[in-house]
GROMACS .gro file of C-alpha atoms in nm:
model
  208
    1MET     CA    1  11.386   7.034   6.814
    2LYS     CA    2  11.136   6.756   6.765
    3PRO     CA    3  11.152   6.614   7.123
    4THR     CA    4  11.122   6.965   7.263
    5PHE     CA    5  10.816   7.031   7.050
    6GLN     CA    6  10.661   6.701   7.157
    7ARG     CA    7  10.726   6.779   7.523
    8LEU     CA    8  10.562   7.118   7.479
    9VAL     CA    9  10.255   6.959   7.323
   10ILE     CA   10  10.231   6.711   7.613
   11LEU     CA   11  10.260   6.988   7.873
   12ILE     CA   12   9.992   7.195   7.702
   13GLY     CA   13   9.769   6.889   7.683
   14CYS     CA   14   9.814   6.816   8.053
   15ALA     CA   15   9.734   7.176   8.141
   16VAL     CA   16   9.414   7.163   7.937
   17VAL     CA   17   9.309   6.837   8.104
   18LEU     CA   18   9.374   6.974   8.453
   19ALA     CA   19   9.191   7.297   8.377
   20SER     CA   20   8.891   7.102   8.253
   21CYS     CA   21   8.882   6.907   8.582
   22THR     CA   22   8.854   7.214   8.805
   23THR     CA   23   8.519   7.315   8.950
   24THR     CA   24   8.384   7.629   9.115
   25SER     CA   25   8.181   7.636   9.437
   26GLN     CA   26   7.988   7.932   9.577
   27ILE     CA   27   7.950   7.970   9.951
   28SER     CA   28   7.807   8.211  10.208
   29LEU     CA   29   8.001   8.331  10.511
   30ASP     CA   30   7.843   8.345  10.855
   31TYR     CA   31   7.902   8.601  11.130
   32ALA     CA   32   7.818   8.440  11.464
   33SER     CA   33   8.028   8.592  11.742
   34ALA     CA   34   7.947   8.469  12.093
   35PRO     CA   35   7.764   8.736  12.300
   36GLY     CA   36   7.992   8.681  12.600
   37HIS     CA   37   8.300   8.776  12.402
   38ILE     CA   38   8.190   9.112  12.260
   39LYS     CA   39   8.165   9.461  12.407
   40PRO     CA   40   7.821   9.624  12.385
   41GLY     CA   41   7.789   9.989  12.295
   42ALA     CA   42   7.543  10.269  12.227
   43PRO     CA   43   7.330  10.270  11.906
   44GLU     CA   44   7.529  10.541  11.729
   45PHE     CA   45   7.673  10.361  11.425
   46ALA     CA   46   7.577  10.293  11.063
   47THR     CA   47   7.774  10.119  10.790
   48GLN     CA   48   7.898  10.241  10.454
   49SER     CA   49   8.022  10.012  10.178
   50PHE     CA   50   8.376   9.880  10.212
   51ILE     CA   51   8.612   9.884   9.912
   52ASP     CA   52   8.776   9.565   9.789
   53ARG     CA   53   9.153   9.620   9.751
   54ARG     CA   54   9.252   9.254   9.708
   55ASP     CA   55   9.341   9.276   9.336
   56VAL     CA   56   9.146   8.959   9.254
   57GLY     CA   57   8.794   8.893   9.128
   58THR     CA   58   8.516   9.056   9.329
   59HIS     CA   59   8.373   8.716   9.429
   60ASP     CA   60   8.698   8.517   9.451
   61LEU     CA   61   8.768   8.366   9.793
   62GLY     CA   62   9.008   8.077   9.757
   63THR     CA   63   9.145   7.767   9.591
   64VAL     CA   64   9.163   7.399   9.675
   65ARG     CA   65   9.488   7.246   9.549
   66THR     CA   66   9.643   6.904   9.542
   67GLN     CA   67   9.956   6.842   9.749
   68VAL     CA   68  10.167   6.924   9.442
   69GLY     CA   69   9.991   7.257   9.401
   70THR     CA   70   9.751   7.181   9.116
   71PRO     CA   71   9.421   7.373   9.153
   72VAL     CA   72   9.117   7.143   9.156
   73GLU     CA   73   8.845   7.373   9.289
   74PHE     CA   74   8.786   7.747   9.308
   75ILE     CA   75   8.576   7.898   9.587
   76GLN     CA   76   8.368   8.212   9.542
   77THR     CA   77   8.129   8.412   9.756
   78ARG     CA   78   7.765   8.447   9.646
   79ILE     CA   79   7.784   8.827   9.672
   80PRO     CA   80   8.088   9.053   9.623
   81VAL     CA   81   8.345   9.026   9.899
   82ALA     CA   82   8.315   9.400   9.969
   83ASP     CA   83   7.945   9.342  10.048
   84VAL     CA   84   8.033   9.039  10.262
   85VAL     CA   85   8.259   9.253  10.481
   86THR     CA   86   8.013   9.543  10.495
   87ASN     CA   87   7.738   9.305  10.603
   88ALA     CA   88   7.965   9.144  10.862
   89PHE     CA   89   8.023   9.479  11.028
   90GLY     CA   90   7.648   9.546  11.018
   91TYR     CA   91   7.571   9.217  11.193
   92ALA     CA   92   7.853   9.279  11.443
   93LEU     CA   93   7.719   9.625  11.528
   94GLN     CA   94   7.372   9.477  11.568
   95ALA     CA   95   7.510   9.209  11.800
   96ARG     CA   96   7.651   9.483  12.022
   97GLY     CA   97   7.340   9.700  12.019
   98MET     CA   98   7.537   9.966  11.831
   99LEU     CA   99   7.355   9.972  11.494
  100THR     CA  100   7.117  10.255  11.412
  101PRO     CA  101   6.959  10.395  11.093
  102ARG     CA  102   7.191  10.616  10.887
  103SER     CA  103   6.975  10.922  10.958
  104GLY     CA  104   7.040  10.898  11.332
  105ALA     CA  105   7.402  10.783  11.330
  106ARG     CA  106   7.685  10.975  11.492
  107PHE     CA  107   7.951  10.752  11.337
  108ILE     CA  108   7.998  10.568  11.008
  109ILE     CA  109   8.185  10.239  10.984
  110THR     CA  110   8.361  10.182  10.650
  111GLY     CA  111   8.704  10.089  10.517
  112GLU     CA  112   8.895   9.858  10.283
  113VAL     CA  113   8.923   9.482  10.237
  114LEU     CA  114   9.298   9.429  10.215
  115ASP     CA  115   9.273   9.050  10.218
  116LEU     CA  116   9.011   8.782  10.265
  117HIS     CA  117   9.081   8.432  10.142
  118CYS     CA  118   9.083   8.064  10.222
  119LYS     CA  119   9.305   7.795  10.079
  120LEU     CA  120   9.389   7.429  10.101
  121LEU     CA  121   9.728   7.289  10.018
  122VAL     CA  122   9.795   7.069  10.322
  123HIS     CA  123   9.631   7.257  10.611
  124PRO     CA  124   9.295   7.429  10.547
  125TYR     CA  125   9.343   7.800  10.620
  126GLY     CA  126   9.144   8.123  10.632
  127TYR     CA  127   9.275   8.478  10.661
  128ALA     CA  128   9.128   8.829  10.678
  129ARG     CA  129   9.291   9.172  10.690
  130ILE     CA  130   9.063   9.475  10.707
  131ARG     CA  131   9.137   9.845  10.726
  132LEU     CA  132   8.864  10.002  10.940
  133SER     CA  133   8.778  10.371  10.918
  134VAL     CA  134   8.537  10.539  11.160
  135LEU     CA  135   8.393  10.862  11.023
  136GLU     CA  136   8.202  11.139  11.192
  137ALA     CA  137   7.860  11.115  11.026
  138ALA     CA  138   7.791  11.487  11.025
  139THR     CA  139   8.119  11.593  10.861
  140GLY     CA  140   8.282  11.282  10.711
  141ARG     CA  141   8.594  11.349  10.918
  142VAL     CA  142   8.807  11.040  10.986
  143LEU     CA  143   8.816  10.980  11.360
  144HIS     CA  144   8.998  10.648  11.363
  145THR     CA  145   9.167  10.418  11.114
  146ALA     CA  146   9.361  10.096  11.174
  147VAL     CA  147   9.423   9.752  11.024
  148TYR     CA  148   9.285   9.441  11.192
  149GLU     CA  149   9.360   9.078  11.113
  150GLY     CA  150   9.212   8.737  11.179
  151GLU     CA  151   9.320   8.387  11.084
  152ARG     CA  152   9.200   8.032  11.137
  153GLN     CA  153   9.367   7.702  11.052
  154SER     CA  154   9.256   7.341  11.078
  155ARG     CA  155   9.436   7.010  11.092
  156ALA     CA  156   9.567   6.859  10.772
  157TYR     CA  157   9.294   6.757  10.530
  158VAL     CA  158   9.283   6.390  10.435
  159PRO     CA  159   9.186   6.342  10.068
  160GLY     CA  160   8.881   6.125  10.023
  161THR     CA  161   8.714   6.231  10.348
  162GLY     CA  162   8.461   6.459  10.181
  163SER     CA  163   8.462   6.804  10.028
  164PRO     CA  164   8.686   7.053  10.210
  165VAL     CA  165   8.478   7.350  10.089
  166PRO     CA  166   8.244   7.370  10.394
  167LEU     CA  167   8.545   7.365  10.627
  168LEU     CA  168   8.719   7.636  10.427
  169GLY     CA  169   8.403   7.845  10.443
  170ASP     CA  170   8.397   7.807  10.822
  171LEU     CA  171   8.762   7.908  10.847
  172ALA     CA  172   8.712   8.215  10.626
  173SER     CA  173   8.404   8.309  10.830
  174GLY     CA  174   8.600   8.270  11.153
  175ALA     CA  175   8.892   8.475  11.028
  176LEU     CA  176   8.661   8.756  10.917
  177GLN     CA  177   8.472   8.739  11.247
  178ASP     CA  178   8.797   8.772  11.443
  179ALA     CA  179   8.906   9.076  11.242
  180VAL     CA  180   8.565   9.243  11.277
  181ASP     CA  181   8.544   9.174  11.651
  182ARG     CA  182   8.894   9.308  11.709
  183ALA     CA  183   8.808   9.623  11.515
  184LEU     CA  184   8.482   9.701  11.695
  185ASP     CA  185   8.606   9.601  12.041
  186ASP     CA  186   8.938   9.784  12.013
  187PRO     CA  187   8.972  10.003  12.325
  188ALA     CA  188   9.179  10.254  12.129
  189MET     CA  189   8.897  10.296  11.877
  190ARG     CA  190   8.628  10.323  12.145
  191GLY     CA  191   8.829  10.575  12.343
  192ARG     CA  192   8.917  10.789  12.044
  193ILE     CA  193   8.561  10.836  11.921
  194GLY     CA  194   8.407  10.865  12.267
  195SER     CA  195   8.122  10.620  12.204
  196ARG     CA  196   7.916  10.534  12.511
  197PHE     CA  197   7.897  10.176  12.631
  198GLY     CA  198   7.546  10.040  12.663
  199ASP     CA  199   7.328   9.732  12.666
  200GLY     CA  200   7.411   9.497  12.378
  201GLY     CA  201   7.058   9.360  12.353
  202GLY     CA  202   6.963   9.050  12.158
  203TRP     CA  203   7.090   8.940  11.820
  204GLN     CA  204   7.103   8.653  11.581
  205PRO     CA  205   7.379   8.524  11.352
  206GLY     CA  206   7.358   8.643  10.993
  207MET     CA  207   7.450   8.486  10.663
  208ILE     CA  208   7.677   8.715  10.463
   0.00000   0.00000   0.00000
């Protein structure tokens, strides 16, 4: 019994030491889709808050781990992830010339965040999965709903070459951007709601 007890004490001590070594970093995500790769549309859309269904903390985004799986750094967003996704759709609509004030909107963009995370074990990785719902503004009727995904991965990270957090932020941003672009440029969605195509106009990237 004594060796077992000693081993337990050592394991608990190691866990405490490792936990005390972890840090937390807060980052912003950036929506910056290239104008040549998006489909412009008519200014008929407004956004409504997305709901976070990820079953983790509202600001939690990812974890940096050692090659044996020990967490050394936690990554969080500066604002709730639900707001990050809502803002991303707002910037994406603006980029396409499709955003309009809520009072004049024909359609409402909303939905659920099913997944949005980044991680580093060997390869830095970002992933997003969003359920988009397009509502008729006047009635709240659901006109279209579908799930869209995006993912980005980088080459293996070499320890000692600098913090991986900025890279993970870029990968998470890219994954979210891909999911948002696929949702708003989906021909099935455009055809179902009958939105008119128009001039995309000018835009600028936004921090989310």
